[in-house]
XYZ file of C-alpha atoms in Angstrom:
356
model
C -32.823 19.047 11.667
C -31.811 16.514 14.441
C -35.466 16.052 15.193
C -36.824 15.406 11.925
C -37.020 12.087 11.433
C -38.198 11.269 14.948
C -40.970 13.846 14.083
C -41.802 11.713 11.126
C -41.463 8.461 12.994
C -43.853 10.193 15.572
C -46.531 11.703 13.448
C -47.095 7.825 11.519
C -47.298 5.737 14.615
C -50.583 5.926 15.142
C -51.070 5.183 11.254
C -48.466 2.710 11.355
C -51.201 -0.252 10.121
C -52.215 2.290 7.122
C -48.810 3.445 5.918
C -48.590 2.273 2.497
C -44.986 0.326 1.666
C -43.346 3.658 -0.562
C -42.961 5.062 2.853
C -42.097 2.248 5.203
C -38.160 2.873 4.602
C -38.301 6.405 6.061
C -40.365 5.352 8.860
C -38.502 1.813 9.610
C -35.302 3.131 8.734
C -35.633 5.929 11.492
C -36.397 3.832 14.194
C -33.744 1.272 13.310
C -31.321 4.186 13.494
C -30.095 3.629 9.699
C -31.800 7.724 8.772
C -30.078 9.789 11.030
C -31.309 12.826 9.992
C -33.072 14.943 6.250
C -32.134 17.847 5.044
C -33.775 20.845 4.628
C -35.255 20.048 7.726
C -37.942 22.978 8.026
C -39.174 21.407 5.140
C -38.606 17.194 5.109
C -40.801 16.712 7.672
C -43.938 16.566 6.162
C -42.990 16.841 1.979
C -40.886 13.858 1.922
C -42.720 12.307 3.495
C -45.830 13.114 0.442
C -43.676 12.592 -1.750
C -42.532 9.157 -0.599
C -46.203 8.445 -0.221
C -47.725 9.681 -4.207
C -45.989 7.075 -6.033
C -42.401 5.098 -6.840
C -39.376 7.884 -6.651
C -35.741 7.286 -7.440
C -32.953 7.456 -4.909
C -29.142 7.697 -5.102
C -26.370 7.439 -3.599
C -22.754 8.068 -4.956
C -19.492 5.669 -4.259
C -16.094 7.310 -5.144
C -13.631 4.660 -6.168
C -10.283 5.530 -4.206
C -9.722 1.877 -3.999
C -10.585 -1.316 -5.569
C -13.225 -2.048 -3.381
C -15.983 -1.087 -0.695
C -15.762 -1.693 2.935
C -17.829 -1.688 5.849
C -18.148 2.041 6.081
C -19.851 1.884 2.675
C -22.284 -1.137 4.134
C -25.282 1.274 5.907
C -25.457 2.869 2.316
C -26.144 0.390 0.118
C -28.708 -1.307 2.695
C -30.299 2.451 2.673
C -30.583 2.230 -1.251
C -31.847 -1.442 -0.306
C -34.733 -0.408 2.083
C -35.973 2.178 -0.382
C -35.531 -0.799 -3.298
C -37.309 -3.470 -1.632
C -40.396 -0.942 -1.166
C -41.058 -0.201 -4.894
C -39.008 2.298 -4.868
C -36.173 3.018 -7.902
C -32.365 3.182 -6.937
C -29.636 4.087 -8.304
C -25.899 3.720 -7.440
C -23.565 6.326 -9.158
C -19.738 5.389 -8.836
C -17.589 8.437 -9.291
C -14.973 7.817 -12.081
C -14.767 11.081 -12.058
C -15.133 12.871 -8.587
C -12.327 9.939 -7.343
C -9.976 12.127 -9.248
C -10.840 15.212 -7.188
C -10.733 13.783 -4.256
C -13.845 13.931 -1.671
C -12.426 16.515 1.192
C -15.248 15.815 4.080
C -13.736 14.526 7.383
C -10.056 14.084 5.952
C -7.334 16.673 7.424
C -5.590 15.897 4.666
C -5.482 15.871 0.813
C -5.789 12.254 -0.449
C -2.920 11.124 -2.650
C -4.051 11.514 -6.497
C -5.313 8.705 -8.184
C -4.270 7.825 -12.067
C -6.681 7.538 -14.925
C -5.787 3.806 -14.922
C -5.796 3.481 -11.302
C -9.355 4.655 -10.996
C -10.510 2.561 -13.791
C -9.165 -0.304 -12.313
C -10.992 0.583 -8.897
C -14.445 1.324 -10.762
C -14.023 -2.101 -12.271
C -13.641 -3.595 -8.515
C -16.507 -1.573 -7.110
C -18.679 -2.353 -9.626
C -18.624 -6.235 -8.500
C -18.644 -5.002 -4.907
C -22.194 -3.743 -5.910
C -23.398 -6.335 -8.364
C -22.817 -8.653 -5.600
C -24.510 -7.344 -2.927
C -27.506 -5.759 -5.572
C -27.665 -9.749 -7.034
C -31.807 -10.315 -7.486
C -32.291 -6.546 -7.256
C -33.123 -3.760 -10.193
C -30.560 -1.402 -8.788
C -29.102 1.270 -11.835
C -25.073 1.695 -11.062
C -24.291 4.788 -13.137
C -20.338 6.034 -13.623
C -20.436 9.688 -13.224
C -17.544 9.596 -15.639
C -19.707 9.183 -18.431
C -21.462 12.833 -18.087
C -18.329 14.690 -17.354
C -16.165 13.135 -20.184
C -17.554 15.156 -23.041
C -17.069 18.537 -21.060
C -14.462 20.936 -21.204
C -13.475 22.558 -17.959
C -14.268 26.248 -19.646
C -17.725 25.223 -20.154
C -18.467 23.685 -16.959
C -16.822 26.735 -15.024
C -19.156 28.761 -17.478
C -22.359 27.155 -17.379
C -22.475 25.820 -14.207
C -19.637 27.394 -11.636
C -21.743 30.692 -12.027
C -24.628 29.317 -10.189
C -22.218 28.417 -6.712
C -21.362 31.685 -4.676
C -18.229 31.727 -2.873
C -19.746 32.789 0.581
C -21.486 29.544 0.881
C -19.016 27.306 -0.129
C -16.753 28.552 2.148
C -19.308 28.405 4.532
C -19.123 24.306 4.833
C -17.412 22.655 7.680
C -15.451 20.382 5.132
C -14.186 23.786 4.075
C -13.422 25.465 6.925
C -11.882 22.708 8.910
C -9.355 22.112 6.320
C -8.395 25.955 5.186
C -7.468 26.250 9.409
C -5.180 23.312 9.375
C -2.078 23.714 8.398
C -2.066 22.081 5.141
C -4.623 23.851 3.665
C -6.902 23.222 1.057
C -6.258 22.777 -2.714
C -8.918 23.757 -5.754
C -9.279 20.707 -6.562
C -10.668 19.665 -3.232
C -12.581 23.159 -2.925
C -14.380 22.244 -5.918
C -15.766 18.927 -4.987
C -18.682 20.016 -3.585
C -19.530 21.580 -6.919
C -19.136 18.276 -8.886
C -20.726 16.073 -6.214
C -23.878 19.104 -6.492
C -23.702 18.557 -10.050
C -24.434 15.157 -9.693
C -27.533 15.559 -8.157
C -28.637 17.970 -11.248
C -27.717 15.564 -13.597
C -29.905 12.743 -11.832
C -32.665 14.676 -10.930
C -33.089 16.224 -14.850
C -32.033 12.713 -16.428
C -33.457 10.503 -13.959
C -36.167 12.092 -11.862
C -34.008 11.598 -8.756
C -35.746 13.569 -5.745
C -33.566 11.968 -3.060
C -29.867 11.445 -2.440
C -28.284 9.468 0.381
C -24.976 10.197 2.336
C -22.996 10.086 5.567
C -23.266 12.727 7.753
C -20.304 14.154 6.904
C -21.797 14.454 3.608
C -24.436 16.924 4.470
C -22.304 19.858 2.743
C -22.086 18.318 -0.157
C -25.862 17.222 0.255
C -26.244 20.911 0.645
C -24.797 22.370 -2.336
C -26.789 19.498 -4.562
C -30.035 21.279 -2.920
C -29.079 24.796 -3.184
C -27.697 24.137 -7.368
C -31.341 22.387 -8.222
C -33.042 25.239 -7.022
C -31.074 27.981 -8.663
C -31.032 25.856 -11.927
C -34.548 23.557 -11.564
C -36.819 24.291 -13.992
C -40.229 22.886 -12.614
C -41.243 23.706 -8.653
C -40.603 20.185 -7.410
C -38.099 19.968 -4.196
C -35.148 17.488 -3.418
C -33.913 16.132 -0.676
C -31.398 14.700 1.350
C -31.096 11.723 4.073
C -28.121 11.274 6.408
C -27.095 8.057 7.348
C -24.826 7.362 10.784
C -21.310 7.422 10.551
C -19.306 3.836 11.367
C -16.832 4.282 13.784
C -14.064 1.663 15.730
C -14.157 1.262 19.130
C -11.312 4.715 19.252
C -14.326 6.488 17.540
C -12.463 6.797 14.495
C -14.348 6.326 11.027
C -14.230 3.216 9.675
C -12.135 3.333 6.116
C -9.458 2.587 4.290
C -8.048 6.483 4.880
C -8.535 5.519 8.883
C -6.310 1.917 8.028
C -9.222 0.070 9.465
C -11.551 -1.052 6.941
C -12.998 -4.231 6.310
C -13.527 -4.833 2.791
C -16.123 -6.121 0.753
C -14.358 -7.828 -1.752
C -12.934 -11.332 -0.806
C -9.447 -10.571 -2.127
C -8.812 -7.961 0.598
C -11.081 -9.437 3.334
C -12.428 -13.130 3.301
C -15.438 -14.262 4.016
C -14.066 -15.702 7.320
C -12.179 -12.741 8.630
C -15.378 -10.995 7.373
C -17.463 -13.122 9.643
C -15.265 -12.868 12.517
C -15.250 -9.059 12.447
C -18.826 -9.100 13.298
C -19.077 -12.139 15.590
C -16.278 -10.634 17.954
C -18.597 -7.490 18.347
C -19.191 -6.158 22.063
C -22.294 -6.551 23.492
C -22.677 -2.596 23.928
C -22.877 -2.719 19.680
C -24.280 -5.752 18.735
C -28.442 -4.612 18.665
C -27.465 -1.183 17.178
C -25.896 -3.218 14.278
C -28.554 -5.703 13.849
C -30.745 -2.840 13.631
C -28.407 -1.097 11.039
C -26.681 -3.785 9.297
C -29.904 -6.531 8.825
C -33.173 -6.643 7.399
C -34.487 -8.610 10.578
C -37.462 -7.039 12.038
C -37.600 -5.198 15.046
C -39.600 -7.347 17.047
C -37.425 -10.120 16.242
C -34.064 -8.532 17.318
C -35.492 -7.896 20.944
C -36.519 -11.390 20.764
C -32.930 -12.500 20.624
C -31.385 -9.763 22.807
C -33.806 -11.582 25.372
C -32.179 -14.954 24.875
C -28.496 -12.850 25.041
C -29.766 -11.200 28.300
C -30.450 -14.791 29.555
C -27.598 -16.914 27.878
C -24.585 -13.892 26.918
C -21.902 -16.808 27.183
C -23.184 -17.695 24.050
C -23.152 -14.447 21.768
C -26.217 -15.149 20.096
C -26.691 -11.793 18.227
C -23.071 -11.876 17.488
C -23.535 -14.893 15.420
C -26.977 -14.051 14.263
C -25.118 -10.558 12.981
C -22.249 -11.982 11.705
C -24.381 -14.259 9.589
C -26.790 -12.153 8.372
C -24.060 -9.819 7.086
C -21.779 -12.225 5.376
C -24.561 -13.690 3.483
C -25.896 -10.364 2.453
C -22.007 -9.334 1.216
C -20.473 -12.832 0.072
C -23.695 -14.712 -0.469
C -24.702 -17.964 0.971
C -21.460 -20.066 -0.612
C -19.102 -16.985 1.591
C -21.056 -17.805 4.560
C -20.840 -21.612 4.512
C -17.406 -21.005 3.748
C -16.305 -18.594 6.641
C -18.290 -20.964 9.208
C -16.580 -24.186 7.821
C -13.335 -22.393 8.185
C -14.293 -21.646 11.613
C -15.232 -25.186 12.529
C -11.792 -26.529 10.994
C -9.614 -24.180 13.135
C -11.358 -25.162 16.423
C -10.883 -28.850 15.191
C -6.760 -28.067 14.510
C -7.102 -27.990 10.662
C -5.412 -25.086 9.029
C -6.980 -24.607 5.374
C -6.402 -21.774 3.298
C -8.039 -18.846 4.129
C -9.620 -18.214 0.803
């Protein structure tokens, strides 16, 4: 699987003037390092690549709302469901009103604390203008996955769908297995996420002719399960797939997120636009192309263009402020930007206005 992508990136270079836009994302994407990886591999290589390539296909990519708004770690996401946007492609963002209340188990060693009903409608509320914002002049479809899970009983799901999961497998994940040899444990609840988050996938693919699902790379489990449920339950020969996206970490190589106690959010009323800024302008130099790769649209040949100028003039962090700029205007708009860099300019003059 690891090799996958490069494969792809490999076998279009030489084609690279023909490739038609559908299937410019997969092929940018790789080389900027935002695609880490497909899944089924034996299989990706070549068919997602077709299918990419016979016409407009929809994408998702699922947000659960344990809090009231998105941070960083979120970020690579949404500018995956971008990438595939901005090349004809048809995207949709599903916030989980519903799986929040599970909880999501992948890379925690713990079970998250449960969430109210009012709680998590309060949070979908807050992610929803988290992705309005950042999806402003875009056709993106944000979905609540509340809204196909409300009218089901939990006998009937267990019934019509639970019989198509098989124990073996699911205990087979590495979500699973690294939480049932902790000492905690793992509750049902959290065992059956994988089934929900699967279920998902069915429910796009039949409703929405979604081929194609996005997710961290501790995701691929659940990105698993989706795959393995369509083809017990499809009903036409057509496959799925799944892309992996990097994982943020801090400089401690923890994830970035609010679970870690490091995220920066995307909403102003947790994190402003300044501190916002700041987080990405105070970036080492051993991070700062990787992100302009990941976290900007800015082509390729222009980011070694500027690591040039760094390479000749570091002492003044040109791709730090290039990064930090493109990346608060992308999250807080043009307004958020002005505002974190007037901010800026005020506290180097001794003026202390209000943050927000």
């Amino acid at each position: 699987m690891i090799h996958a992508l490069r494969s792809i990136s490999r076998l279009y270079r030489p084609l690279s003037r023909c490739l038609s836009s559908s299937i410019e994302p997969l092929v940018s994407g790789t080389r900027r390092g935002l695609f880490k990886d497909v899944f089924p591999a034996e299989t990706a290589r070549l068919q997602l690549s077709e299918l990419l390539s016979s016409g407009p296909q929809t994408v998702y990519c699922g947000f659960d709302p344990t809090a009231d708004s998105l941070h960083v770690g979120n970020l690579l996401a949404l500018l995956g469901l971008l990438h595939f946007h901005r090349a004809g492609h048809h995207v949709i963002a599903v916030v989980g009103g519903a799986t929040a209340q599970i909880g999501d188990p992948s890379g925690r060693n713990q079970e998250r604390e449960p969430l109210s009903p009012e709680r998590v409608e309060e949070n979908v509320l807050g992610i929803r203008d988290s992705l309005h914002r950042i999806f402003a002049n875009h056709e993106v479809t944000v979905l609540d996955n509340a809204a196909w899970y409300r009218q089901r009983s939990a006998v009937e799901f267990l019934a019509s769908v639970g019989r198509h999961f098989r124990m073996g497998t699911l205990l087979s994940r590495h979500s699973v297995q690294s939480r049932l040899s902790s000492a905690e444990g793992m509750s049902l609840t959290e065992f059956t996420y994988q089934v929900f988050q699967a279920y998902d996938f069915y429910y796009l693919n039949q409703k929405h002719g979604c081929k194609i699902q996005l997710g961290g790379t501790d995701q691929l489990g659940n990105l698993m399960s989706g795959h393995d449920f369509i083809h017990r339950w499809r009903t036409t020969g057509e496959d799925v797939f799944g892309i992996l996206l990097p994982l943020i970490t801090s400089t401690t190589g923890d994830k970035l997120g609010k679970s870690a106690g490091n995220a920066v959010w995307l909403n102003r009323a947790r994190t402003s636009p300044f501190e916002f800024y700041q987080y990405f302008v105070r970036q080492q130099d051993s991070n700062v192309e990787r992100f302009l790769k990941l976290f900007t649209f800015l082509p390729l040949p222009e980011i070694e263009h500027i690591m040039e100028q760094h390479a000749k003039e570091p002492e003044k962090r040109i791709p730090q402020k290039r990064l930090a700029a493109e990346v608060t205007k992308l999250v807080h708009g043009k307004e958020g930007l002005e505002s974190a860099k007037r901010y800026g300019a005020s506290l180097i003059c001794g003026s202390y206005p209000n943050l927000n």
